[in-house]
Coordinates of C-alpha atoms in Angstrom, one line a residue:
M158 CA -6.1 -37.8 -44.0
A159 CA -4.7 -36.3 -40.8
T160 CA -6.7 -33.6 -39.1
R161 CA -5.3 -30.6 -37.3
D162 CA -6.2 -32.3 -34.0
D163 CA -4.0 -35.3 -35.0
Y164 CA -1.0 -33.1 -35.4
L165 CA -1.7 -31.4 -32.0
I166 CA -2.2 -34.9 -30.4
D167 CA 1.2 -36.0 -31.7
T168 CA 2.7 -32.8 -30.0
L169 CA 0.8 -33.5 -26.8
M170 CA 2.2 -37.1 -26.7
D171 CA 5.7 -35.9 -27.5
M172 CA 5.4 -33.5 -24.5
G173 CA 4.2 -36.4 -22.3
L174 CA 0.9 -34.7 -21.6
V175 CA -1.3 -37.6 -22.8
T176 CA -0.7 -41.3 -23.3
E177 CA -2.0 -43.8 -25.9
E178 CA -4.0 -45.6 -23.1
Q179 CA -5.9 -42.3 -22.4
L180 CA -6.5 -41.7 -26.1
G181 CA -8.3 -45.0 -26.9
P182 CA -11.6 -44.4 -24.9
V183 CA -11.4 -40.6 -25.6
R184 CA -11.4 -41.2 -29.4
Q185 CA -14.4 -43.4 -29.2
E186 CA -16.3 -40.8 -27.1
A187 CA -15.3 -38.0 -29.5
D188 CA -16.5 -40.0 -32.5
S189 CA -19.9 -40.7 -30.8
T190 CA -20.4 -37.1 -29.8
G191 CA -18.9 -35.4 -32.8
E192 CA -16.6 -33.3 -30.6
G193 CA -12.9 -33.0 -31.2
V194 CA -10.5 -35.3 -29.4
V195 CA -8.6 -32.4 -27.8
D196 CA -11.8 -30.8 -26.7
T197 CA -12.9 -34.1 -25.2
L198 CA -9.6 -34.5 -23.3
V199 CA -10.1 -31.0 -21.8
A200 CA -13.8 -31.7 -21.0
K201 CA -12.7 -34.9 -19.1
K202 CA -10.0 -32.8 -17.3
L203 CA -7.3 -35.0 -18.7
L204 CA -5.7 -31.8 -20.1
T205 CA -5.9 -28.2 -19.1
P206 CA -6.5 -25.3 -21.5
S207 CA -3.0 -24.1 -20.5
Q208 CA -1.4 -27.4 -21.6
V209 CA -3.2 -27.3 -24.9
A210 CA -1.9 -23.7 -25.5
Q211 CA 1.6 -24.8 -24.6
A212 CA 1.3 -27.7 -27.1
K213 CA 0.1 -25.3 -29.8
A214 CA 3.0 -23.0 -29.1
A215 CA 5.4 -25.9 -29.5
Q216 CA 3.6 -27.1 -32.7
F217 CA 4.0 -23.8 -34.4
G218 CA 7.3 -22.8 -33.0
V219 CA 5.9 -19.8 -31.1
E220 CA 7.1 -18.7 -27.6
F221 CA 4.7 -19.5 -24.7
V222 CA 4.4 -16.7 -22.1
N223 CA 3.0 -16.6 -18.6
L224 CA 1.1 -13.3 -18.4
G225 CA 0.7 -13.6 -14.6
E226 CA 4.5 -13.0 -14.2
M227 CA 4.5 -9.9 -16.5
R228 CA 3.7 -6.3 -15.8
L229 CA 2.8 -4.5 -19.0
A230 CA 3.5 -0.8 -19.5
D231 CA 0.7 1.7 -20.2
D232 CA 2.1 2.7 -23.6
V233 CA 2.1 -1.0 -24.7
I234 CA -1.5 -1.5 -23.5
S235 CA -2.5 1.7 -25.4
A236 CA -1.2 0.1 -28.7
V237 CA -4.3 -2.1 -28.8
P238 CA -7.6 -0.3 -28.0
R239 CA -9.8 -2.1 -25.4
H240 CA -12.6 -3.0 -27.9
I241 CA -10.1 -4.7 -30.2
A242 CA -8.3 -6.5 -27.5
K243 CA -11.7 -7.8 -26.1
K244 CA -13.1 -8.7 -29.5
Y245 CA -10.1 -10.8 -30.6
S246 CA -9.0 -11.9 -27.0
V247 CA -5.4 -10.7 -27.4
V248 CA -3.1 -8.9 -25.0
P249 CA -0.3 -6.6 -26.2
L250 CA 3.1 -7.5 -24.7
Y251 CA 5.7 -5.4 -26.4
R252 CA 5.8 -2.5 -28.9
H253 CA 8.8 -1.5 -31.0
D254 CA 8.5 1.0 -33.8
D255 CA 5.7 -0.3 -36.2
T256 CA 5.5 -3.8 -34.6
V257 CA 3.4 -5.0 -31.7
T258 CA 3.8 -8.4 -30.1
V259 CA 0.5 -9.9 -28.8
A260 CA -0.4 -12.9 -26.8
L261 CA -3.3 -15.1 -28.0
S262 CA -4.4 -18.7 -27.3
D263 CA -4.3 -20.1 -30.8
P264 CA -1.3 -19.2 -33.0
S265 CA -3.0 -21.0 -36.0
D266 CA -5.8 -18.4 -36.0
L267 CA -4.4 -16.5 -39.1
D268 CA -7.7 -14.6 -39.5
T269 CA -7.2 -12.9 -36.2
L270 CA -3.6 -12.0 -36.9
D271 CA -4.6 -10.5 -40.4
S272 CA -7.4 -8.5 -38.8
L273 CA -5.1 -7.1 -36.2
R274 CA -2.6 -6.0 -38.8
H275 CA -5.3 -4.2 -40.7
L276 CA -7.0 -2.6 -37.7
L277 CA -3.8 -1.5 -36.0
N278 CA -1.9 -0.7 -39.2
M279 CA 1.1 -2.4 -37.6
E280 CA 3.1 -5.6 -38.0
V281 CA 1.8 -8.2 -35.4
E282 CA 4.1 -10.8 -33.9
P283 CA 2.3 -13.7 -32.0
R284 CA 3.0 -15.2 -28.7
V285 CA 0.9 -17.9 -27.0
A286 CA -0.7 -17.7 -23.6
S287 CA -3.4 -19.8 -21.8
P288 CA -7.0 -18.7 -22.3
D289 CA -7.4 -18.2 -18.5
D290 CA -4.3 -16.0 -18.4
I291 CA -5.6 -13.9 -21.4
E292 CA -9.0 -13.4 -19.8
E293 CA -7.4 -12.4 -16.4
A294 CA -5.0 -10.0 -18.2
L295 CA -7.8 -8.4 -20.2
G296 CA -9.8 -7.8 -17.0
R297 CA -6.7 -6.4 -15.2
Y298 CA -5.5 -4.0 -17.9
Y299 CA -8.8 -3.2 -19.8
G300 CA -11.5 -3.9 -17.2
G301 CA -13.9 -6.8 -17.1
A302 CA -17.2 -6.8 -18.9
Q303 CA -19.1 -5.7 -15.8
E304 CA -16.3 -3.8 -14.1
N305 CA -16.4 0.0 -13.7
S306 CA -12.6 0.3 -13.2
V307 CA -10.6 3.5 -13.5
D308 CA -8.7 2.1 -16.5
K309 CA -11.9 1.1 -18.3
M310 CA -13.6 4.5 -17.7
I311 CA -10.5 6.4 -18.8
Q312 CA -10.3 4.2 -21.9
D313 CA -14.0 4.9 -22.7
I314 CA -13.5 8.6 -22.3
T315 CA -10.3 8.6 -24.4
E316 CA -11.9 6.6 -27.1
G317 CA -14.9 8.9 -27.1
E318 CA -17.5 6.3 -26.2
I319 CA -19.2 8.6 -23.6
Q320 CA -19.9 12.3 -23.5
I321 CA -18.1 14.5 -21.0
S322 CA -20.1 16.8 -18.7
T323 CA -19.2 20.4 -18.9
L324 CA -17.4 22.0 -16.0
A325 CA -20.5 24.0 -15.2
E326 CA -22.5 20.7 -14.9
V327 CA -19.9 19.1 -12.7
S328 CA -19.9 22.2 -10.5
A329 CA -23.7 22.5 -10.2
A330 CA -23.7 21.0 -6.7
D331 CA -21.9 24.1 -5.4
D332 CA -25.2 26.1 -5.4
G333 CA -27.2 23.2 -3.9
S334 CA -28.8 21.9 -7.1
V335 CA -29.0 18.1 -7.8
V336 CA -26.1 16.6 -9.7
D337 CA -26.6 13.6 -12.0
A338 CA -24.8 10.7 -10.2
D339 CA -24.3 9.0 -13.6
A340 CA -22.4 12.0 -15.1
P341 CA -19.1 10.6 -16.4
I342 CA -16.8 12.8 -14.4
I343 CA -18.7 12.0 -11.2
K344 CA -18.6 8.3 -12.0
L345 CA -14.9 8.6 -12.8
V346 CA -14.0 10.4 -9.5
N347 CA -16.1 7.9 -7.5
T348 CA -14.4 5.0 -9.3
I349 CA -10.9 6.4 -8.5
I350 CA -11.8 6.4 -4.8
V351 CA -13.4 2.9 -4.9
D352 CA -10.5 1.4 -6.8
A353 CA -7.9 2.9 -4.4
F354 CA -9.8 1.5 -1.4
K355 CA -10.0 -2.0 -3.0
A356 CA -6.3 -1.8 -3.7
R357 CA -5.6 -1.1 0.0
S358 CA -4.2 2.3 -0.8
S359 CA -3.4 4.7 2.0
D360 CA -3.2 7.8 -0.3
I361 CA -4.5 8.9 -3.6
H362 CA -2.3 11.5 -5.5
L363 CA -3.7 13.6 -8.3
E364 CA -0.8 15.7 -9.7
P365 CA -1.0 18.1 -12.6
L366 CA 2.1 18.0 -14.7
A367 CA 3.1 20.0 -17.8
K368 CA 1.6 17.5 -20.3
K369 CA -0.3 14.9 -18.2
F370 CA -2.5 14.6 -15.2
R371 CA -0.8 11.9 -13.1
L372 CA -2.8 9.5 -10.9
R373 CA -0.9 7.5 -8.2
Y374 CA -1.9 5.2 -5.4
R375 CA 0.3 4.6 -2.3
I376 CA 0.0 0.9 -1.5
D377 CA 2.0 -0.5 1.4
G378 CA 4.1 2.6 1.6
M379 CA 5.1 2.6 -2.1
L380 CA 3.6 4.8 -4.9
H381 CA 2.2 3.1 -7.9
E382 CA 1.4 5.1 -11.0
M383 CA -2.0 4.3 -12.5
K384 CA -3.4 5.0 -15.9
A385 CA -3.6 8.8 -16.2
P386 CA -6.9 10.6 -16.9
P387 CA -6.8 12.8 -20.0
K388 CA -5.2 16.2 -19.3
R389 CA -8.4 17.8 -20.6
L390 CA -10.4 16.4 -17.7
Q391 CA -8.0 17.9 -15.1
A392 CA -10.2 21.0 -14.2
A393 CA -13.4 19.0 -14.0
I394 CA -11.9 16.2 -11.8
L395 CA -10.3 18.8 -9.4
S396 CA -13.6 20.8 -9.2
R397 CA -15.6 17.6 -8.4
L398 CA -13.2 16.7 -5.6
K399 CA -13.3 20.2 -4.2
I400 CA -17.1 20.1 -4.2
M401 CA -17.1 16.7 -2.5
S402 CA -14.7 17.9 0.3
N403 CA -16.5 21.3 0.8
M404 CA -13.7 23.4 -0.5
S405 CA -14.2 26.6 -2.5
I406 CA -13.9 25.9 -6.2
A407 CA -13.4 29.6 -6.8
E408 CA -10.2 29.7 -4.8
R409 CA -7.2 28.4 -6.6
R410 CA -4.4 30.5 -5.1
V411 CA -4.1 29.2 -1.5
P412 CA -4.0 25.7 0.0
Q413 CA -7.2 24.2 1.2
D414 CA -8.2 21.2 3.4
G415 CA -11.3 19.2 3.5
R416 CA -12.9 15.8 4.2
I417 CA -14.9 13.3 2.2
Q418 CA -17.2 10.6 3.6
T419 CA -18.4 8.0 1.2
A420 CA -19.6 4.4 1.2
V421 CA -17.7 1.5 -0.5
G422 CA -19.3 -1.9 -0.5
G423 CA -21.5 -1.1 2.5
K424 CA -18.5 0.3 4.5
T425 CA -18.2 4.0 5.3
I426 CA -14.8 5.4 4.6
D427 CA -13.3 8.8 5.4
L428 CA -10.8 10.7 3.3
R429 CA -8.7 13.7 4.4
V430 CA -8.2 15.9 1.4
S431 CA -5.4 18.4 0.9
C432 CA -5.3 20.8 -2.1
I433 CA -2.2 22.9 -2.9
P434 CA -1.5 25.2 -5.9
T435 CA 1.3 24.1 -8.2
N436 CA 2.8 25.4 -11.5
H437 CA 0.4 23.4 -13.6
G438 CA -2.7 23.4 -11.5
E439 CA -3.9 22.3 -8.1
S440 CA -2.4 19.1 -6.7
I441 CA -4.8 17.0 -4.5
V442 CA -3.8 14.3 -2.1
M443 CA -6.5 12.2 -0.4
R444 CA -5.5 10.2 2.7
I445 CA -7.8 7.2 3.2
L446 CA -8.5 6.8 6.9
D447 CA -8.9 3.1 7.5
K448 CA -10.9 2.4 10.6
E449 CA -9.9 -1.3 10.5
G450 CA -6.4 -0.2 11.6
L451 CA -7.9 0.8 14.9
K452 CA -8.9 -2.7 15.7
L453 CA -5.3 -4.0 15.6
G454 CA -4.0 -5.7 18.7
L455 CA -0.4 -5.2 19.8
A456 CA 0.6 -8.5 18.1
E457 CA -0.8 -7.4 14.8
L458 CA 1.4 -4.3 14.9
G459 CA 4.4 -6.5 14.5
F460 CA 5.6 -7.0 18.1
F461 CA 7.3 -10.3 18.9
T462 CA 6.3 -11.8 22.3
D463 CA 9.2 -10.4 24.3
D464 CA 8.9 -6.8 23.0
Q465 CA 5.1 -7.0 23.4
Q466 CA 5.4 -8.0 27.1
T467 CA 7.8 -5.1 27.7
F468 CA 5.5 -2.7 26.0
E469 CA 2.4 -4.0 27.8
K470 CA 4.1 -3.3 31.2
L471 CA 5.0 0.2 30.1
I472 CA 1.5 1.2 28.9
G473 CA 0.1 -0.2 32.2
L474 CA 2.1 2.3 34.3
P475 CA 0.1 4.8 36.3
D476 CA 2.2 7.9 35.2
G477 CA 5.1 9.0 33.2
I478 CA 5.5 9.8 29.5
L479 CA 6.0 7.3 26.6
L480 CA 7.1 8.7 23.3
V481 CA 6.8 7.0 19.9
T482 CA 9.3 8.3 17.4
G483 CA 9.9 8.0 13.7
P484 CA 9.4 9.9 10.4
T485 CA 6.1 10.7 8.8
G486 CA 4.3 7.6 7.6
S487 CA 6.1 5.2 10.0
G488 CA 2.8 4.2 11.7
K489 CA 3.2 6.2 15.0
T490 CA -0.5 7.2 15.1
T491 CA -1.7 3.7 14.4
T492 CA 0.4 2.4 17.3
L493 CA -0.9 5.0 19.7
Y494 CA -4.5 4.3 18.7
A495 CA -3.9 0.6 19.2
V496 CA -2.5 1.4 22.6
L497 CA -5.5 3.5 23.6
N498 CA -7.9 0.7 22.5
Y499 CA -5.8 -1.7 24.6
I500 CA -6.0 0.4 27.8
N501 CA -9.5 1.8 27.2
R502 CA -11.6 0.6 30.2
P503 CA -14.6 2.1 32.0
D504 CA -12.4 2.9 35.1
R505 CA -10.1 5.1 33.1
K506 CA -10.7 8.6 31.7
I507 CA -8.7 9.1 28.5
I508 CA -8.4 12.5 26.6
T509 CA -6.6 13.1 23.3
V510 CA -5.5 16.3 21.6
E511 CA -5.1 15.9 17.9
D512 CA -4.7 17.9 14.7
P513 CA -6.8 16.7 13.1
V514 CA -8.9 14.0 14.8
E515 CA -8.7 11.3 12.2
Y516 CA -10.8 8.6 13.8
Q517 CA -13.6 8.6 16.3
L518 CA -12.8 6.3 19.2
S519 CA -15.6 5.0 21.4
G520 CA -15.3 5.9 25.1
I521 CA -12.5 8.4 24.6
N522 CA -12.7 12.2 24.8
Q523 CA -11.1 13.7 21.7
V524 CA -10.2 17.3 21.3
Q525 CA -9.7 18.9 17.8
V526 CA -7.0 21.6 17.7
N527 CA -8.4 24.8 16.1
E528 CA -5.7 27.5 16.1
A529 CA -8.1 30.0 14.4
V530 CA -10.0 30.4 17.7
G531 CA -7.0 30.0 19.9
L532 CA -7.4 26.3 20.7
T533 CA -3.8 25.3 20.3
F534 CA -2.1 22.1 21.5
S535 CA -0.8 23.9 24.6
A536 CA -4.2 25.6 25.4
A537 CA -6.1 22.3 25.0
L538 CA -3.5 20.5 27.1
R539 CA -3.7 23.1 30.0
S540 CA -7.5 22.9 30.0
M541 CA -7.8 19.1 29.8
L542 CA -5.7 18.7 33.0
R543 CA -8.7 20.2 34.9
Q544 CA -10.8 17.4 33.5
A545 CA -8.9 14.9 35.8
P546 CA -7.9 12.4 33.1
N547 CA -5.9 9.2 33.8
V548 CA -4.4 9.0 30.4
I549 CA -3.5 11.8 27.9
M550 CA -2.6 11.3 24.3
L551 CA -1.0 14.2 22.5
G552 CA -0.8 14.0 18.7
E553 CA 2.7 15.5 18.6
I554 CA 5.1 17.4 20.7
R555 CA 6.0 20.4 18.5
D556 CA 7.4 23.1 20.8
L557 CA 8.7 23.9 24.3
E558 CA 5.4 25.0 25.7
T559 CA 3.6 21.8 24.7
A560 CA 6.5 19.6 25.8
T561 CA 6.7 21.4 29.2
I562 CA 3.0 21.0 29.9
A563 CA 3.0 17.3 28.8
I564 CA 6.0 16.5 31.0
N565 CA 4.5 18.3 34.0
A566 CA 1.3 16.4 33.5
S567 CA 3.3 13.1 33.5
L568 CA 4.9 14.1 36.8
T569 CA 1.6 14.8 38.5
G570 CA 0.0 11.4 38.1
H571 CA -1.0 11.2 34.5
L572 CA 0.2 8.7 31.9
V573 CA 1.1 10.6 28.7
F574 CA 1.5 9.3 25.2
S575 CA 2.9 11.4 22.3
T576 CA 5.0 11.3 19.2
L577 CA 8.2 13.0 18.2
H578 CA 10.1 13.1 14.9
T579 CA 13.5 11.6 15.5
N580 CA 15.5 8.8 13.7
D581 CA 16.0 6.5 16.7
A582 CA 14.7 6.2 20.3
P583 CA 17.7 7.7 22.3
S584 CA 17.7 10.8 20.0
A585 CA 14.3 11.7 21.5
V586 CA 16.0 12.7 24.7
T587 CA 18.4 15.0 22.8
R588 CA 15.4 16.4 20.8
L589 CA 13.5 17.3 24.0
I590 CA 16.5 19.0 25.5
D591 CA 17.2 20.9 22.3
I592 CA 13.8 22.5 22.2
G593 CA 14.4 23.7 25.8
V594 CA 13.1 21.1 28.2
K595 CA 15.3 20.9 31.3
P596 CA 17.3 17.6 31.5
F597 CA 16.1 16.8 35.0
L598 CA 12.4 17.0 33.8
V599 CA 13.2 14.6 30.9
A600 CA 15.0 12.2 33.3
S601 CA 12.2 12.3 35.8
S602 CA 9.2 11.9 33.4
A603 CA 10.4 9.6 30.6
R604 CA 9.4 5.9 31.1
A605 CA 10.3 4.7 27.7
L606 CA 11.1 5.8 24.1
M607 CA 10.2 3.7 21.1
A608 CA 11.3 4.2 17.5
Q609 CA 9.5 2.4 14.7
R610 CA 9.4 1.9 11.0
L611 CA 7.0 0.0 8.7
V612 CA 8.3 -2.8 6.4
R613 CA 6.3 -4.7 3.9
R614 CA 5.2 -8.3 4.6
V615 CA 6.0 -11.0 2.1
C616 CA 2.9 -12.0 0.2
R617 CA 1.4 -15.2 1.8
R618 CA 0.2 -16.4 -1.6
C619 CA 3.4 -16.2 -3.7
G620 CA 6.0 -16.1 -1.0
A621 CA 8.6 -18.8 -1.5
P622 CA 11.9 -19.8 0.2
Y623 CA 15.0 -18.3 -1.2
V624 CA 18.7 -18.1 -0.4
P625 CA 19.9 -14.6 0.6
T626 CA 23.2 -13.2 -0.6
D627 CA 26.3 -13.0 1.6
A628 CA 26.1 -9.2 1.3
E629 CA 22.5 -9.2 2.7
L630 CA 23.5 -11.4 5.6
R631 CA 26.5 -9.2 6.4
T632 CA 24.5 -6.0 6.2
L633 CA 21.9 -7.4 8.6
N634 CA 24.7 -8.9 10.7
I635 CA 23.0 -12.3 10.6
N636 CA 25.1 -15.1 11.9
P637 CA 25.6 -17.9 9.3
N638 CA 24.6 -20.5 12.0
N639 CA 21.3 -18.7 12.5
A640 CA 20.8 -18.3 8.8
A641 CA 21.3 -22.1 8.3
N642 CA 18.3 -22.8 10.6
A643 CA 16.0 -20.1 9.1
T644 CA 13.7 -20.1 6.2
F645 CA 14.1 -16.9 4.2
M646 CA 11.1 -15.9 2.2
K647 CA 10.6 -13.7 -0.9
G648 CA 7.5 -13.0 -2.9
K649 CA 7.6 -14.0 -6.6
G650 CA 4.8 -11.5 -7.5
C651 CA 1.1 -12.5 -8.1
N652 CA -2.2 -10.9 -8.8
E653 CA -3.0 -10.8 -5.1
C654 CA 0.0 -8.5 -4.4
N655 CA -0.1 -6.6 -7.6
K656 CA 3.2 -8.3 -8.8
T657 CA 5.2 -6.7 -5.9
G658 CA 5.8 -9.8 -3.8
Y659 CA 4.5 -8.0 -0.7
R660 CA 1.1 -7.6 0.8
G661 CA 0.5 -5.6 3.9
R662 CA 2.9 -4.0 6.4
F663 CA 4.0 -4.4 10.0
G664 CA 6.3 -2.6 12.4
I665 CA 9.9 -3.1 13.4
F666 CA 10.7 -1.5 16.8
E667 CA 13.5 -0.1 19.0
V668 CA 12.2 -0.1 22.6
F669 CA 14.4 2.1 24.9
V670 CA 13.4 1.6 28.6
V671 CA 14.6 4.4 30.9
D672 CA 16.1 3.0 34.1
D673 CA 17.9 4.8 37.0
E674 CA 21.3 4.6 35.3
I675 CA 19.8 6.1 32.1
R676 CA 18.1 8.8 34.1
K677 CA 21.5 9.8 35.5
F678 CA 23.0 9.9 32.0
I679 CA 20.1 12.2 30.9
Y680 CA 20.6 14.5 33.9
D681 CA 24.3 14.7 33.0
K682 CA 23.5 15.6 29.4
V683 CA 25.3 12.6 28.0
P684 CA 25.3 12.6 24.1
S685 CA 22.7 10.4 22.4
S686 CA 25.5 8.2 21.0
E687 CA 26.5 7.2 24.6
L688 CA 22.9 6.8 25.6
R689 CA 22.5 4.4 22.6
S690 CA 25.6 2.4 23.5
R691 CA 24.4 2.0 27.1
A692 CA 20.9 1.1 26.0
R693 CA 22.3 -1.6 23.7
E694 CA 24.4 -3.0 26.6
M695 CA 21.2 -3.3 28.5
G696 CA 19.6 -5.4 25.8
M697 CA 17.9 -2.8 23.5
R698 CA 17.6 -4.1 20.0
T699 CA 18.1 -1.6 17.2
L700 CA 15.6 -1.3 14.4
R701 CA 17.8 -3.3 12.0
E702 CA 18.3 -6.0 14.6
D703 CA 14.6 -6.3 15.2
G704 CA 14.1 -6.4 11.4
A705 CA 16.7 -9.1 11.1
R706 CA 14.7 -11.3 13.6
K707 CA 11.6 -10.9 11.4
V708 CA 13.6 -11.7 8.3
L709 CA 14.8 -15.0 10.0
A710 CA 11.1 -15.7 10.8
G711 CA 10.2 -15.4 7.1
L712 CA 7.9 -12.4 7.6
T713 CA 9.8 -9.9 5.3
S714 CA 12.8 -9.8 3.1
P715 CA 16.3 -8.6 3.8
E716 CA 16.2 -5.9 1.1
E717 CA 13.0 -4.5 2.7
V718 CA 14.6 -4.2 6.2
I719 CA 17.8 -2.7 4.7
R720 CA 15.7 -0.1 2.8
A721 CA 13.7 0.9 6.0
T722 CA 16.8 1.1 8.2
L723 CA 19.4 2.8 6.0
G724 CA 20.2 5.2 8.9
D725 CA 20.8 2.3 11.3
L726 CA 24.4 1.4 10.5
E727 CA 25.5 -0.1 13.7

């Protein structure tokens, strides 16, 4: 009489996964040990569990799925509670009306399918996935057995497996009393921060909406929505965060700012916290200040060799002003910190004026702006000139007074670095003149202007060659001859990059060096469009052109450069 293993072995042979020569000695070993033939094939590594699952899917006419290539929606995951998914090793894939489609490793396990129909009170359609895929997906979406992930804690709270501390208990630390570190709300808030740090997030957004309390992480510049904490926990979570960041929990009408310092895996991390009242409660955004970014060299910022050599010459000048321009979140501050680290030597005195001081830099004098006591950018800048610095870094040029002092400092033997909000490098000249700086001062002081953007790097683990479309090549103005000799890369999406195909970011740059001819143009108030044309004639690459070089090098994708340089249409 044929056993179930015999039918499965026939399927495996039909699929070409095992041969008759392999089966002979395996059958003998299986008979002597009492193990099944298929189990013995797996134990001897002649088959993988994934191949067995594929054979079972073929045997029963059920679709085989690769869970690693799927991103499952929160409402689908919620269709099967965590304790049921873990007990029966199933992962929900789709949900439609009263039917849920689940992945399991053995489609012949009718007992599991019947139990699921009874427990979920829904029709259950099976799909097959490898046991390893199912285990990984359960850990990712429901939390591993030993994990303390946000999703797992929220699931526990939602399912009522743990008791919720009252708001009074959560707020107890406000009067100096001891708070139980194991209280669920405290553990949940700590886990939100830890998970964000592990995911390489730059920001954590907690946003009260009409019917939900939304949680989002910004990873590589893009916001990703996470499993939302229950709306009923909104007040407790916000109060806990305000206590941690030394804000007043009694004040809910005006914006507040604070800081949190905590330890994650033996590393101390700082968070800059902003709280602002909205229609449905207070919205909190926490910026994770990553000190690792300070250790970046110029090459790690994204410079190619030629641009890096130009930039190193500029930051080695004894005087003048160098401006880094771009919108918020384009990496200007990280670039300036990397520059200060590069030029920080015992024979140079460096002073910075910042609002706020985000990172403590060894060997550098940093001044925190405090407008409440009159310590503005301009006041601090005037005073620091009496400290005889060699290098000055100004967080941002915001008004005429600050700009005038900074430019005058650059004309009297100081090297000045600062940032400005403009779309491209030549526009920085127009911006300075617009706020009231005399053109001859701009022409005399400016040494270089650099615009930058951040683009996502193709994931090294899942990146693979691909053929770009003609439209992408035309948009980036890539010559077909250059394209033929390049290897274009695009990420397929894996667990390492959270299915995005990208991991990490680097800069694309537009370096505008000011020479004597450009100084004359500035003095004559030539429009920025003419400055830009002349700069390009001199060899300046635009942001899009620099991005295209990095696409040809396989560092990023065409669509990523196009997204970051939509304003660069030349």
